[in-house]
XYZ file of C-alpha atoms in Angstrom:
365
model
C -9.151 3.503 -5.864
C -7.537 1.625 -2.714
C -3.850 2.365 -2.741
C -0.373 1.334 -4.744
C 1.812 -0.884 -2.783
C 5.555 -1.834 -4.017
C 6.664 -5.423 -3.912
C 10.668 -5.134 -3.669
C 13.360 -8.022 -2.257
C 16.114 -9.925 -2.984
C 16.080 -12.490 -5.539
C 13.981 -16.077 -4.680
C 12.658 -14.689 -1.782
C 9.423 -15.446 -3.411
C 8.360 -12.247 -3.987
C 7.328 -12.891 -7.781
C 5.201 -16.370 -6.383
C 3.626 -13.774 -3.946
C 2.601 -11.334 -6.572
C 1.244 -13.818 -8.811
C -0.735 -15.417 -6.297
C -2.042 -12.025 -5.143
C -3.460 -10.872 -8.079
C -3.941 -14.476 -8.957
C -1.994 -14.148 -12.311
C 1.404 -15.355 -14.000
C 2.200 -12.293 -15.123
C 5.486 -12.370 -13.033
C 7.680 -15.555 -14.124
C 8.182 -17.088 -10.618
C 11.743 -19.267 -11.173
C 14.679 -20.344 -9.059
C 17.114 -18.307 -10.641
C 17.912 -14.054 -9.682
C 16.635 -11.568 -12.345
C 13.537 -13.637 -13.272
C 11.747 -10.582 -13.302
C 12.616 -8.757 -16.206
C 10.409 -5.935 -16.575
C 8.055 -4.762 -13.746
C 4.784 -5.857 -13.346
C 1.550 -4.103 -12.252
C -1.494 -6.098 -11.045
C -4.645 -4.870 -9.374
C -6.717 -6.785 -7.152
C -10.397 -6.062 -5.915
C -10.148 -5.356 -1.777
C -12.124 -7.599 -0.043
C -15.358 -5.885 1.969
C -18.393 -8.082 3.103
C -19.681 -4.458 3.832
C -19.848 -3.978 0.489
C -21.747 -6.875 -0.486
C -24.330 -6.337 2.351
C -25.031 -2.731 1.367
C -25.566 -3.963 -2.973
C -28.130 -6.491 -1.340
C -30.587 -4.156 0.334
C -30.033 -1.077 -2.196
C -30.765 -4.247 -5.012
C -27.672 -2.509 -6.897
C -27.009 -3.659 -10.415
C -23.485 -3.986 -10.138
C -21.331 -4.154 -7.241
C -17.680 -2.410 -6.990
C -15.071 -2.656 -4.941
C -12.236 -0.345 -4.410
C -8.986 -1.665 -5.699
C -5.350 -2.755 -4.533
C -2.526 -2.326 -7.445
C 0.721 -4.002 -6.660
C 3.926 -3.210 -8.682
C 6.596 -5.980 -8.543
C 10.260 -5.524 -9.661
C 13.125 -7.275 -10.206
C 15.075 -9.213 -7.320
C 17.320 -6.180 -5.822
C 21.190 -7.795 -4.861
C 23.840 -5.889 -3.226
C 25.405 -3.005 -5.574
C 22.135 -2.802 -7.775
C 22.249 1.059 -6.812
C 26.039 1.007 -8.770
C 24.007 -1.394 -11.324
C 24.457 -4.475 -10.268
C 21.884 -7.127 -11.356
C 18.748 -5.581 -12.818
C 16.460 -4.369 -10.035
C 17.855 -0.773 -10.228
C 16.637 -0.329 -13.427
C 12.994 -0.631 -12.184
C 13.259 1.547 -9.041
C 11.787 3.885 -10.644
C 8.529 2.041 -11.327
C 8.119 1.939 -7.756
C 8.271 5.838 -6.765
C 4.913 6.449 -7.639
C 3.526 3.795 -4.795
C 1.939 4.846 -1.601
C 3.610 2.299 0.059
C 6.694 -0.477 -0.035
C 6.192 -3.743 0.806
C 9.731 -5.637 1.640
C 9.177 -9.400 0.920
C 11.733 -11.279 3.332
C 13.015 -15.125 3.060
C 11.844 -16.829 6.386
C 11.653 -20.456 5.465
C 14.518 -23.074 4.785
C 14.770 -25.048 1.759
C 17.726 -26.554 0.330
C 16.174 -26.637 -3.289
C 15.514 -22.638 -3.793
C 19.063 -20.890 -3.760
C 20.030 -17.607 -1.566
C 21.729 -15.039 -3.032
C 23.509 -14.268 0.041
C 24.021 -18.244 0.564
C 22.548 -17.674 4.365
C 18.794 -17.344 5.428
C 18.921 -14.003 7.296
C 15.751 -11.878 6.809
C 17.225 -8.824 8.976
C 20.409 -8.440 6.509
C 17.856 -9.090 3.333
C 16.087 -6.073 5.077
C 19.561 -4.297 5.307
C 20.409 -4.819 1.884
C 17.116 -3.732 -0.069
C 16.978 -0.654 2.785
C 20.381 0.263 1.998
C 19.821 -0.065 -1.735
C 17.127 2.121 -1.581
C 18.691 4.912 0.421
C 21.604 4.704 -2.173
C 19.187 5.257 -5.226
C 17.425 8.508 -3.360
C 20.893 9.758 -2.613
C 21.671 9.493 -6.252
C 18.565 11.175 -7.380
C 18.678 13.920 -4.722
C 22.392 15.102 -5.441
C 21.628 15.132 -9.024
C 18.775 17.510 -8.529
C 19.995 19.756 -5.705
C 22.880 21.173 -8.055
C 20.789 22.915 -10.288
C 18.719 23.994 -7.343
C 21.724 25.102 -5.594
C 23.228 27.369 -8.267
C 19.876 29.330 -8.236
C 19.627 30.007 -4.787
C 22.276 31.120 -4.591
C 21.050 34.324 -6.776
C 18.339 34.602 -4.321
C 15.445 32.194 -5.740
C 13.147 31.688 -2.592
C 11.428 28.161 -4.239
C 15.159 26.970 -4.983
C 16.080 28.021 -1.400
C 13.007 26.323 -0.155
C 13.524 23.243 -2.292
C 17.231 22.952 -1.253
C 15.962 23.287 2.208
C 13.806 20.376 1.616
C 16.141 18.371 -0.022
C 18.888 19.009 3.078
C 16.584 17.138 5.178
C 16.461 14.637 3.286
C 20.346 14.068 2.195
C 21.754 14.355 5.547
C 19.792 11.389 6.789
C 20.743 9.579 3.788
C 24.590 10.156 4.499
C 24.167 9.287 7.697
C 22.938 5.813 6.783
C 19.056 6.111 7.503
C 16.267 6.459 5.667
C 14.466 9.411 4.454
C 11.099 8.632 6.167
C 12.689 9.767 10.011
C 12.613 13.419 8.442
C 10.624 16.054 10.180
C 8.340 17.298 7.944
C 6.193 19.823 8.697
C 2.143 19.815 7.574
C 2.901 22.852 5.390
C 5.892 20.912 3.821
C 4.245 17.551 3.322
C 2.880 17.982 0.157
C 6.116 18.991 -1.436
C 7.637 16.364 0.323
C 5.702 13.756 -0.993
C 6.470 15.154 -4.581
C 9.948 14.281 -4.251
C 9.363 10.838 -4.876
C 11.776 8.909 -2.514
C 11.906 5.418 -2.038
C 12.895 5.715 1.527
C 10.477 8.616 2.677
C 7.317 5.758 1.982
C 6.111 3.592 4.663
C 7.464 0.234 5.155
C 5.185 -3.002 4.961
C 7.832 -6.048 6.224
C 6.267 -9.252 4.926
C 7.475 -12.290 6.134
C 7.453 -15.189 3.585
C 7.480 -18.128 5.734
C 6.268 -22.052 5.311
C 3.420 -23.398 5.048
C 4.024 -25.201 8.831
C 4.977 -21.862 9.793
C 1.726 -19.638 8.311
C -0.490 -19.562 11.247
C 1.820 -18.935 14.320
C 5.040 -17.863 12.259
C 8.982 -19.053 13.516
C 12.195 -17.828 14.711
C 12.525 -15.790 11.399
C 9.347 -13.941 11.487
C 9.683 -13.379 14.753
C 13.027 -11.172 14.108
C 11.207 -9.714 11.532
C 8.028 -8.603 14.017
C 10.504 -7.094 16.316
C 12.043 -5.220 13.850
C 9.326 -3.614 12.617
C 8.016 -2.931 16.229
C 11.407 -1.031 16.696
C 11.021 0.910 13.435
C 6.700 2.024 14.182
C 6.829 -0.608 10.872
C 4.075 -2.921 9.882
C 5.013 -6.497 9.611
C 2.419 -9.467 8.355
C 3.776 -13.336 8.460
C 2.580 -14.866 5.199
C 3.507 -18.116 2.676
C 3.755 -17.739 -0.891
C 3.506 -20.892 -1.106
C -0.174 -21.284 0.579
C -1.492 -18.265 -1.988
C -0.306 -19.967 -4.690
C -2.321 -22.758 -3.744
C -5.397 -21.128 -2.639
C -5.513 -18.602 -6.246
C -6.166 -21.833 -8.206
C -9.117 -23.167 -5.825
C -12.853 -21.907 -5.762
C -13.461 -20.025 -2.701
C -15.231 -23.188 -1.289
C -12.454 -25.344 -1.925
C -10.373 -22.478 -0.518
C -11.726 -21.929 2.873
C -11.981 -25.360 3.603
C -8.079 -25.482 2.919
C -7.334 -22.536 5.227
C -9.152 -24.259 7.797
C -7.506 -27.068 7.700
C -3.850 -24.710 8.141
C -5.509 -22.997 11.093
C -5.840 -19.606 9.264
C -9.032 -17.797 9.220
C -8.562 -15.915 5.745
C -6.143 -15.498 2.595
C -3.111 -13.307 3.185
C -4.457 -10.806 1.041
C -7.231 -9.538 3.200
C -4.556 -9.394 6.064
C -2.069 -7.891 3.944
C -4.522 -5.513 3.089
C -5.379 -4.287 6.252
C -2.199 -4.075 7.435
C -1.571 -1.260 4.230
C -4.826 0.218 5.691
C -3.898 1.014 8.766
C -0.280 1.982 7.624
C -1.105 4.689 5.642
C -4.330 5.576 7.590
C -7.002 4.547 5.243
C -10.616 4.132 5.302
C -13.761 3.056 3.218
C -16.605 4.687 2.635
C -19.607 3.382 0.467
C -22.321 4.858 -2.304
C -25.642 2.761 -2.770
C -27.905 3.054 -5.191
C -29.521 0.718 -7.801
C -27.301 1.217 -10.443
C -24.530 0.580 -8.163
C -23.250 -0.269 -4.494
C -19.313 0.758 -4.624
C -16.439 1.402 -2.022
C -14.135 3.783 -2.275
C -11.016 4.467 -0.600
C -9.971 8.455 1.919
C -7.165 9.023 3.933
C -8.497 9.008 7.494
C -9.486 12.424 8.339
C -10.791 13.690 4.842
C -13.621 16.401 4.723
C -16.739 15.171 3.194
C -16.154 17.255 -0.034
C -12.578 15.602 -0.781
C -14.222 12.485 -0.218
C -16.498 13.661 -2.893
C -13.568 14.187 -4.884
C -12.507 11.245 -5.294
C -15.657 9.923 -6.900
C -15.705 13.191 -9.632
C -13.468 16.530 -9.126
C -17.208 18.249 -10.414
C -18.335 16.791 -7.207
C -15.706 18.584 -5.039
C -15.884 21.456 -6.658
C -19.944 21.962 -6.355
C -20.102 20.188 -3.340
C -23.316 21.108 -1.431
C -23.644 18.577 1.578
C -23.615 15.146 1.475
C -26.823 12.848 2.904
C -24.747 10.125 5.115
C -25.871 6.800 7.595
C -23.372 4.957 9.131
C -22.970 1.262 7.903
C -24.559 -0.064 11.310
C -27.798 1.862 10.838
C -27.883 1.490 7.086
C -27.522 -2.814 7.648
C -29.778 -2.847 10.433
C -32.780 -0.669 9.252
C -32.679 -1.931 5.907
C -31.466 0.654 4.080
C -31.689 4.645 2.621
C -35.425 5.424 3.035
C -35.854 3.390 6.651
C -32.920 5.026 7.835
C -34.472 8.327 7.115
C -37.688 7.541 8.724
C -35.964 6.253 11.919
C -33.895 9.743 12.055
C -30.274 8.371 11.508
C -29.892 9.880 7.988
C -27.706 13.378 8.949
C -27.123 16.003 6.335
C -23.511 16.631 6.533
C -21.731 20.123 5.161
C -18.298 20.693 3.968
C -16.511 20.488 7.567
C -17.891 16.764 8.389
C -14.778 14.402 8.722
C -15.602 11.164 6.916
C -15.763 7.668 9.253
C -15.253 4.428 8.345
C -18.029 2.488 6.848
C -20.140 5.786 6.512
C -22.739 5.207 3.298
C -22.945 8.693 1.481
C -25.196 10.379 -0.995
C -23.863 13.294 -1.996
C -25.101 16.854 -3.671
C -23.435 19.379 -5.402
C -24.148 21.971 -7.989
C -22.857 20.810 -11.636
């Protein structure tokens, strides 16, 4: 599993023409009219690795498998969809299960796709979703503290802590910023997390520009850069339009168009990175010949969590775990070479998975 990224913006900012390309479906009805989008849509897309297809060759695997992206796209947000307005409101909730939210902002001029603001301004778009967002988690949390409150008050230590939790978060929120500038401590992060707001999730700012502007970006993806610079953000200049056009080529046909636009690779691998390295992710790889497979940790993940995600059993029996880095593994050919040259380690439950690492692991059933 790679990670869960939110798609949210305003309406015909071509956030629906970026999904489909993407996952290289039509699932979402890309039109020039707001509210399109009438019920959310979930696609998954395998994350591009030549790794991964280097490893399946020398282990001869049977089947190769990457780890996978899921994107869930709502409805165009407008101003007021937190008091109802228009119909993205009604799918916010679709999109507090995602690790991350990606805001899709207008950067390109064109006279034939309407604005709903009737101005191109990609810093007031961000405004407006941002502000929408902190609106819906101030609804949520108000509604949930008063139960919460009432209880503490007879002396309920989890309501007290929960309240105490929830405080962070509201008085941001009334102050007009989001719930991710919270200090959370490491013991509190895992409750935090369960909370669920919109506005406590890191922020991907994707620029939708033309397709002149798709290698070196313009004025309005500049704005957009700084922005996120200013906010320790991630922002990725990208046109719908371009991944529209590439989804329905063969990947021949497709790199030869991309070189022709000056870009070196499809905005997906880009915008897949940049979701990487915001949430600190990495890849690790099993090899075998059955199968050669990625899967995705959190940076810093002991080599028995990193088992974990492959089977709890795993985790829970783990023994040690036989690991070569992907350098060695590539270079002398594969498991048993690697062994013979020495660069096969047996690894316990303290090791810290890296990047790339190839792992075999053992555990009692």
């Amino acid at each position: 599993m790679g990670f869960k990224c939110g798609i949210v913006g305003l309406p015909n900012v071509g956030k629906s023409t970026l999904f489909n390309a993407l996952t290289k479906t039509a699932a979402a009805q890309a039109a020039n009219y707001p509210f399109c989008t009438i019920e959310p849509n979930v696609g998954e897309v395998a994350v591009p690795d030549p790794r991964l297809g280097k490893i399946a060759a020398i282990a001869k695997s049977a089947e190769v498998i990457p780890t996978r992206l899921t994107f869930v796209d709502i409805a165009g947000l407008v101003r007021g969809a937190s008091q109802g307005e228009g119909l993205g409101n009604q799918f916010l909730a679709h999109i507090r299960e995602v690790d991350a939210i990606a805001y899709v902002l207008r950067c390109f001029d064109d006279d034939d796709v309407t604005h709903v603001e009737n101005k191109i301004d990609p810093l007031a778009d961000a405004d407006t979703v941002e502000t929408e967002l902190m609106l819906a988690d101030l609804e949520s949390l108000e509604r949930r503290i008063v139960p919460l409150d009432k209880r503490a008050v007879t002396g309920d230590k989890d309501a007290k802590y929960q309240v105490g939790l929830m405080t962070k978060a509201l008085d941001l929120l009334r102050d007009g910023k989001p719930a991710r500038l919270a200090s959370i401590t490491p013991e509190e992060r895992k409750d935090w997390k369960a909370l669920n707001l919109l506005t406590a999730k890191p922020v991907l700012f994707v620029a939708n520009v033309d397709e002149a502007s798709a290698a070196s970006g313009n004025a309005h993806s500049k704005m957009v850069e700084e922005r996120a610079r200013a906010e320790d953000a991630r922002a990725i200049v990208i046109s719908a339009k371009i991944e529209a056009e590439l989804a329905v080529l063969d990947d021949e046909e497709a790199l030869e168009y991309l070189r022709e636009l000056g870009l070196e690779e499809p905005g997906l691998g880009r915008l897949i990175r940049e979701g990487y390295g915001l949430l600190d992710l990495i890849t690790f790889f099993t090899a075998g010949a059955k199968e050669a497979r990625a899967w995705t940790v959190r940076e810093g993940t002991k080599a028995p969590g990193a088992a974990g995600t492959i089977h709890t059993d795993f985790e829970r029996g783990f023994i040690r775990t036989e690991t070569i880095s992907y350098d060695d593994y590539v270079a002398l050919g594969g498991e048993s070479t690697a062994k013979d040259a020495g660069k096969m380690r047996l690894e316990g439950k303290e090791y810290v998975v890296k990047d790339g690492d190839v792992m075999h692991f053992r555990f009692n059933a």
